[in-house]
Short mmCIF file of C-alpha atoms in Angstrom, two decimals:
data_model
loop_
_atom_site.label_atom_id
_atom_site.label_comp_id
_atom_site.label_asym_id
_atom_site.label_seq_id
_atom_site.Cartn_x
_atom_site.Cartn_y
_atom_site.Cartn_z
CA MET C 1 221.62 102.85 165.05
CA LYS C 2 224.94 102.77 163.21
CA ARG C 3 223.81 99.70 161.27
CA ILE C 4 220.62 101.56 160.22
CA LEU C 5 222.65 104.58 159.05
CA VAL C 6 224.96 102.34 157.04
CA LEU C 7 221.98 100.58 155.47
CA LEU C 8 220.37 103.92 154.54
CA THR C 9 223.62 105.12 153.01
CA VAL C 10 223.91 101.99 150.88
CA LEU C 11 220.32 102.30 149.73
CA ALA C 12 220.78 105.97 148.84
CA ALA C 13 223.92 105.16 146.86
CA GLY C 14 221.93 102.67 144.82
CA ILE C 15 218.82 104.78 144.36
CA LEU C 16 220.35 108.15 143.48
CA PRO C 17 221.95 106.95 140.22
CA LEU C 18 218.59 105.55 139.16
CA TRP C 19 216.90 108.89 139.85
CA GLY C 20 219.60 110.58 137.80
CA GLN C 21 218.97 108.21 134.87
CA ALA C 22 215.22 108.80 135.10
CA ALA C 23 215.45 112.58 134.92
CA LEU C 24 212.28 113.86 133.31
CA PRO C 25 212.40 115.03 129.67
CA SER C 26 212.77 118.61 128.52
CA ILE C 27 209.61 120.07 127.01
CA MET C 28 208.76 123.03 124.82
CA VAL C 29 205.20 124.38 124.68
CA VAL C 30 204.01 125.65 121.29
CA PRO C 31 200.62 126.57 119.80
CA SER C 32 199.07 123.84 117.65
CA ASP C 33 198.77 124.21 113.89
CA ALA C 34 194.98 124.30 114.29
CA TRP C 35 195.20 127.26 116.68
CA CYS C 36 197.69 129.02 114.39
CA LYS C 37 195.45 128.54 111.37
CA GLU C 38 192.39 129.81 113.19
CA ASN C 39 194.29 132.90 114.32
CA GLY C 40 196.10 133.63 111.05
CA PHE C 41 199.58 132.40 112.00
CA LEU C 42 199.98 129.52 109.54
CA THR C 43 202.26 130.21 106.55
CA GLU C 44 202.69 128.34 103.26
CA TYR C 45 206.08 127.23 101.91
CA GLU C 46 207.60 124.93 99.30
CA HIS C 47 209.62 121.88 100.41
CA ASP C 48 210.89 119.26 97.98
CA GLY C 49 208.42 120.53 95.40
CA VAL C 50 205.48 120.04 97.75
CA THR C 51 203.39 122.84 99.23
CA SER C 52 203.41 122.59 103.01
CA TYR C 53 202.38 124.73 105.94
CA ALA C 54 204.32 125.95 108.95
CA ALA C 55 203.22 127.75 112.08
CA ASP C 56 204.63 131.28 112.37
CA TYR C 57 205.42 131.14 116.08
CA ARG C 58 207.23 134.48 116.07
CA ALA C 59 204.18 136.34 114.72
CA ALA C 60 201.94 134.45 117.14
CA LEU C 61 204.00 135.49 120.16
CA VAL C 62 204.24 139.10 119.00
CA ASN C 63 200.53 139.46 118.33
CA SER C 64 198.84 137.25 120.93
CA ASN C 65 199.19 138.06 124.60
CA ASP C 66 196.79 135.19 125.29
CA LEU C 67 199.29 132.76 123.77
CA LYS C 68 202.11 134.08 125.95
CA LEU C 69 199.88 133.74 128.99
CA VAL C 70 198.85 130.17 128.16
CA ILE C 71 202.44 129.06 127.48
CA SER C 72 203.54 130.61 130.78
CA LEU C 73 200.74 128.83 132.67
CA ILE C 74 201.55 125.42 131.15
CA ASN C 75 205.29 125.95 131.67
CA ASN C 76 204.70 126.66 135.36
CA LYS C 77 202.56 123.54 135.78
CA MET C 78 205.08 121.34 133.95
CA ALA C 79 207.98 122.76 135.95
CA GLY C 80 206.04 121.98 139.11
CA GLU C 81 206.02 118.32 138.04
CA GLY C 82 209.80 118.33 137.54
CA PHE C 83 209.96 118.67 133.77
CA ARG C 84 212.80 120.71 132.29
CA LEU C 85 211.65 123.65 130.16
CA VAL C 86 212.82 124.95 126.79
CA ASP C 87 211.49 128.43 126.10
CA LEU C 88 209.84 128.92 122.69
CA GLU C 89 210.68 132.62 122.40
CA SER C 90 214.36 132.07 123.25
CA THR C 91 214.55 129.26 120.68
CA LEU C 92 213.14 131.56 118.00
CA LYS C 93 215.73 134.20 118.84
CA ASN C 94 218.50 131.61 118.49
CA LEU C 95 217.12 130.65 115.10
CA GLU C 96 217.10 134.26 113.98
CA THR C 97 220.69 134.67 115.12
CA GLU C 98 221.75 131.68 113.00
CA ASN C 99 219.48 132.76 110.16
CA ALA C 100 218.39 129.13 110.25
CA LEU C 101 214.96 129.56 108.72
CA ASN C 102 216.52 130.89 105.50
CA SER C 103 219.50 128.55 105.30
CA VAL C 104 219.83 125.54 103.01
CA THR C 105 222.67 123.08 103.43
CA MET C 106 224.26 122.52 100.01
CA SER C 107 226.37 119.51 99.13
CA SER C 108 229.50 119.86 97.05
CA MET C 109 227.52 118.27 94.19
CA GLY C 110 225.05 121.16 94.32
CA ASP C 111 222.19 119.13 95.76
CA ALA C 112 220.15 120.42 98.66
CA LEU C 113 219.12 118.54 101.77
CA ALA C 114 216.90 121.15 103.36
CA GLU C 115 215.21 121.08 106.73
CA THR C 116 211.67 122.21 107.27
CA PRO C 117 211.20 125.09 109.74
CA ARG C 118 209.96 122.61 112.34
CA GLU C 119 212.98 120.35 111.88
CA GLN C 120 215.29 123.33 112.27
CA MET C 121 213.53 124.36 115.46
CA SER C 122 213.85 120.83 116.84
CA ARG C 123 217.57 120.82 116.15
CA VAL C 124 218.15 124.19 117.82
CA ALA C 125 215.78 123.75 120.77
CA LYS C 126 216.84 120.16 121.55
CA ALA C 127 213.66 119.64 123.56
CA ASP C 128 212.74 115.99 124.05
CA ILE C 129 209.01 116.64 123.83
CA TRP C 130 206.94 119.31 122.06
CA ILE C 131 203.61 120.05 123.72
CA GLU C 132 201.09 121.54 121.30
CA VAL C 133 198.26 123.50 122.90
CA SER C 134 195.02 124.93 121.56
CA TRP C 135 191.85 126.26 123.11
CA ASN C 136 188.37 127.42 122.16
CA MET C 137 186.04 129.71 124.04
CA ASN C 138 182.50 128.29 124.11
CA GLN C 139 179.55 130.72 124.39
CA GLU C 140 176.30 129.42 125.83
CA GLY C 141 173.98 132.35 126.36
CA PRO C 142 175.57 134.71 128.87
CA GLN C 143 177.88 131.99 130.15
CA LYS C 144 181.25 130.90 128.82
CA SER C 145 183.40 127.80 129.07
CA LEU C 146 186.80 126.94 127.66
CA THR C 147 187.89 123.72 125.94
CA PHE C 148 191.63 123.13 126.17
CA ILE C 149 193.59 120.52 124.18
CA MET C 150 197.16 119.33 124.75
CA ARG C 151 199.15 116.95 122.53
CA ALA C 152 202.73 115.80 123.15
CA LEU C 153 205.07 114.74 120.33
CA ASP C 154 208.48 113.09 120.49
CA SER C 155 210.80 115.57 118.77
CA TYR C 156 212.98 112.72 117.45
CA SER C 157 210.37 110.40 115.94
CA GLN C 158 207.46 112.91 115.64
CA LYS C 159 205.17 110.31 117.23
CA ASP C 160 202.24 111.26 119.44
CA VAL C 161 203.10 110.20 122.98
CA ALA C 162 200.34 111.81 125.06
CA SER C 163 197.12 113.72 124.52
CA ALA C 164 194.24 115.07 126.55
CA MET C 165 191.29 117.45 126.36
CA GLY C 166 189.28 119.17 129.08
CA THR C 167 186.52 121.75 129.37
CA SER C 168 186.01 124.20 132.19
CA GLY C 169 182.66 124.66 133.89
CA LYS C 170 180.23 127.29 132.68
CA THR C 171 180.84 130.69 134.17
CA TYR C 172 180.17 134.36 133.69
CA MET C 173 183.89 134.99 134.21
CA VAL C 174 186.05 135.56 131.13
CA GLU C 175 189.52 135.61 132.69
CA LEU C 176 191.61 133.29 130.55
CA PRO C 177 193.99 132.12 133.33
CA VAL C 178 191.08 130.96 135.49
CA LEU C 179 189.41 129.07 132.65
CA VAL C 180 192.67 127.46 131.49
CA GLU C 181 193.54 126.35 135.01
CA GLU C 182 190.13 124.75 135.46
CA ALA C 183 190.09 123.06 132.04
CA VAL C 184 193.61 121.67 132.41
CA SER C 185 193.28 120.54 136.03
CA SER C 186 190.81 117.79 135.10
CA TYR C 187 193.40 115.82 133.12
CA PHE C 188 196.81 117.31 133.87
CA TYR C 189 198.11 114.53 136.11
CA ASP C 190 196.96 111.83 133.69
CA PHE C 191 198.69 113.72 130.87
CA THR C 192 201.99 114.08 132.74
CA GLY C 193 201.69 110.44 133.78
CA GLN C 194 201.59 109.46 130.10
CA LEU C 195 204.71 111.55 129.47
CA LYS C 196 206.59 110.02 132.39
CA SER C 197 205.67 106.47 131.32
CA TYR C 198 206.82 107.18 127.78
CA PHE C 199 210.12 108.64 128.95
CA ASP C 200 210.66 105.68 131.28
CA GLU C 201 210.35 103.46 128.19
CA ILE C 202 212.92 105.64 126.36
CA ILE C 203 215.35 105.39 129.28
CA GLN C 204 215.01 101.60 129.23
CA ASN C 205 214.98 100.91 125.48
CA GLY C 206 216.48 103.99 123.80
CA ARG C 207 214.86 106.53 121.49
CA GLU C 208 214.00 106.11 117.82
CA ILE C 209 215.83 107.74 114.90
CA THR C 210 216.13 107.26 111.14
CA LEU C 211 219.50 106.70 109.48
CA GLU C 212 220.03 106.86 105.71
CA VAL C 213 223.28 106.02 103.93
CA ARG C 214 223.54 107.07 100.27
CA VAL C 215 226.26 106.77 97.61
CA TRP C 216 226.83 109.25 94.79
CA GLU C 217 226.58 107.74 91.31
CA ASN C 218 230.10 108.90 90.39
CA ALA C 219 231.69 107.77 93.67
CA GLY C 220 233.56 104.91 92.01
CA PHE C 221 232.11 102.38 94.46
CA ASN C 222 228.78 101.39 95.98
CA LEU C 223 227.41 99.51 98.94
CA ASP C 224 228.10 96.19 97.22
CA SER C 225 231.80 97.00 96.88
CA ASP C 226 234.32 94.71 98.59
CA MET C 227 236.09 96.42 101.49
CA GLY C 228 238.44 93.54 102.21
CA ASP C 229 236.70 92.12 105.28
CA ASP C 230 233.19 92.32 103.85
CA LEU C 231 230.92 94.24 101.53
CA LEU C 232 230.55 97.92 102.45
CA GLY C 233 226.80 97.65 103.05
CA TYR C 234 227.25 94.71 105.40
CA LEU C 235 229.95 96.59 107.33
CA ILE C 236 227.50 99.45 107.89
CA GLU C 237 224.71 97.06 108.92
CA ASP C 238 227.06 95.41 111.42
CA TRP C 239 228.01 98.81 112.85
CA VAL C 240 224.34 99.70 113.35
CA MET C 241 223.66 96.36 115.01
CA GLU C 242 226.60 96.79 117.39
CA ASN C 243 225.89 100.40 118.32
CA ALA C 244 222.09 100.61 118.43
CA ALA C 245 220.43 100.29 121.82
CA GLY C 246 219.32 96.67 122.01
CA GLY C 247 220.61 95.88 118.53
CA MET C 248 218.84 96.46 115.22
CA LYS C 249 217.11 94.39 112.55
CA THR C 250 217.87 94.53 108.84
CA PRO C 251 217.39 97.89 107.09
CA ALA C 252 213.94 98.96 105.96
CA SER C 253 215.24 99.28 102.41
CA ALA C 254 218.55 98.42 100.79
CA SER C 255 220.13 98.67 97.36
CA GLU C 256 223.60 99.14 95.95
CA ASN C 257 223.33 102.90 96.53
CA ILE C 258 221.12 103.33 99.59
CA LEU C 259 220.47 101.88 103.04
CA VAL C 260 217.59 103.12 105.18
CA PHE C 261 217.25 102.19 108.86
CA ARG C 262 214.00 103.33 110.49
CA GLY C 263 213.13 102.98 114.14
CA VAL C 264 216.76 102.61 115.18
CA ARG C 265 217.01 102.81 118.95
CA ILE C 266 219.88 104.93 120.26
CA PRO C 267 220.92 105.65 123.87
CA ASN C 268 219.22 108.62 125.48
CA THR C 269 222.46 109.96 126.99
CA THR C 270 226.16 109.17 127.09
CA PRO C 271 227.65 107.65 130.30
CA GLU C 272 228.73 111.22 131.14
CA GLY C 273 225.14 112.47 130.88
CA ARG C 274 225.36 114.21 127.49
CA GLN C 275 222.18 114.12 125.42
CA VAL C 276 222.54 111.90 122.35
CA ASP C 277 220.90 112.88 119.08
CA ALA C 278 221.13 111.25 115.65
CA ARG C 279 224.11 113.35 114.58
CA TYR C 280 226.14 112.62 117.71
CA TRP C 281 225.38 108.89 117.55
CA THR C 282 226.67 108.47 113.97
CA ARG C 283 230.04 110.15 114.54
CA SER C 284 231.88 106.85 115.06
CA LEU C 285 230.31 105.46 111.86
CA VAL C 286 231.82 108.38 109.92
CA ARG C 287 235.19 107.66 111.57
CA MET C 288 234.95 103.98 110.60
CA LEU C 289 234.28 104.92 106.98
CA ARG C 290 237.29 107.21 106.97
CA GLY C 291 239.36 104.21 108.01
CA TYR C 292 238.41 102.67 104.67
CA GLU C 293 239.33 105.96 102.93
CA ILE C 294 235.69 106.68 102.15
CA SER C 295 234.83 110.37 102.14
CA SER C 296 231.42 111.27 103.51
CA LYS C 297 229.26 114.14 104.58
CA LEU C 298 226.61 114.09 107.25
CA TYR C 299 223.30 115.96 107.04
CA THR C 300 220.70 116.23 109.78
CA LYS C 301 216.98 116.93 109.76
CA GLY C 302 215.85 117.87 113.24
CA LEU C 303 217.13 115.69 116.07
CA GLY C 304 216.06 112.29 114.83
CA GLN C 305 217.04 111.94 111.18
CA VAL C 306 220.54 111.80 109.71
CA THR C 307 221.73 111.16 106.16
CA ILE C 308 225.32 110.16 105.37
CA VAL C 309 226.36 110.67 101.74
CA LEU C 310 229.36 108.59 100.65
CA GLY C 311 231.91 109.32 97.94
CA GLN C 312 231.36 113.05 98.04
CA SER C 313 234.36 115.30 97.49
CA GLU C 314 235.35 117.51 100.41
#
């Protein structure tokens, strides 16, 4: 009996750390752009001289009780599967407190590196996955049915990682909770299975980010400048190779004034369990550059894109 207890203790000691590493991702449920457009909650804005559209989640929550109900239902189902939740309404309040939607980060050279509203929300919410939901009520004579669509996006890479669609049976009932529950139940476990498989892959291989390194024209140096041991650009490439999860190939584009690394894999968490985003991961690169007396400033867009500008005055 004692030998069995010892064996169980050893097994538990080995398994528990693995469970801790495989903790399920945090998710935030939001209405899809299609649903927002159909219901009048899609706004137009200018970004980098291009007209774009952004969902007005605040207006949607204030004016649609159905949306609040649907988000609550999906949150409850996701929590039941062990996913950690990030509340949309609380995130919006945090954004309002920071006045983030109206802020633009200005460099000392007077150039702007602005985030879109969605990128700002990603940075503040820090949810691993965004789940976009939409639904349509179908009328067939006196009977109704509901078609429900869910799509999951990685908040770092903005890639689709899971999707599903289901339709409830025809009924004379019009209660939204009943119809949503029936429509979602047909695919929910397959959908969460896709999410869990994707997150398992992230735990094993790291998550994807984009890193850009730029040099101001009047910096007095560029990425081809000799830093004693090597050229500056090669020093940065070596740093990325050494610090990326599983190493990294050559940059997607490179010149004397810019390096762009796309699809860089970074660890999901630190050994202490802290979530790692693009900004946190590049801190030691900034420190290395300071060792060469290179001034720099770091700009983020959401959780998964960071730009480091070199030669900029403090």
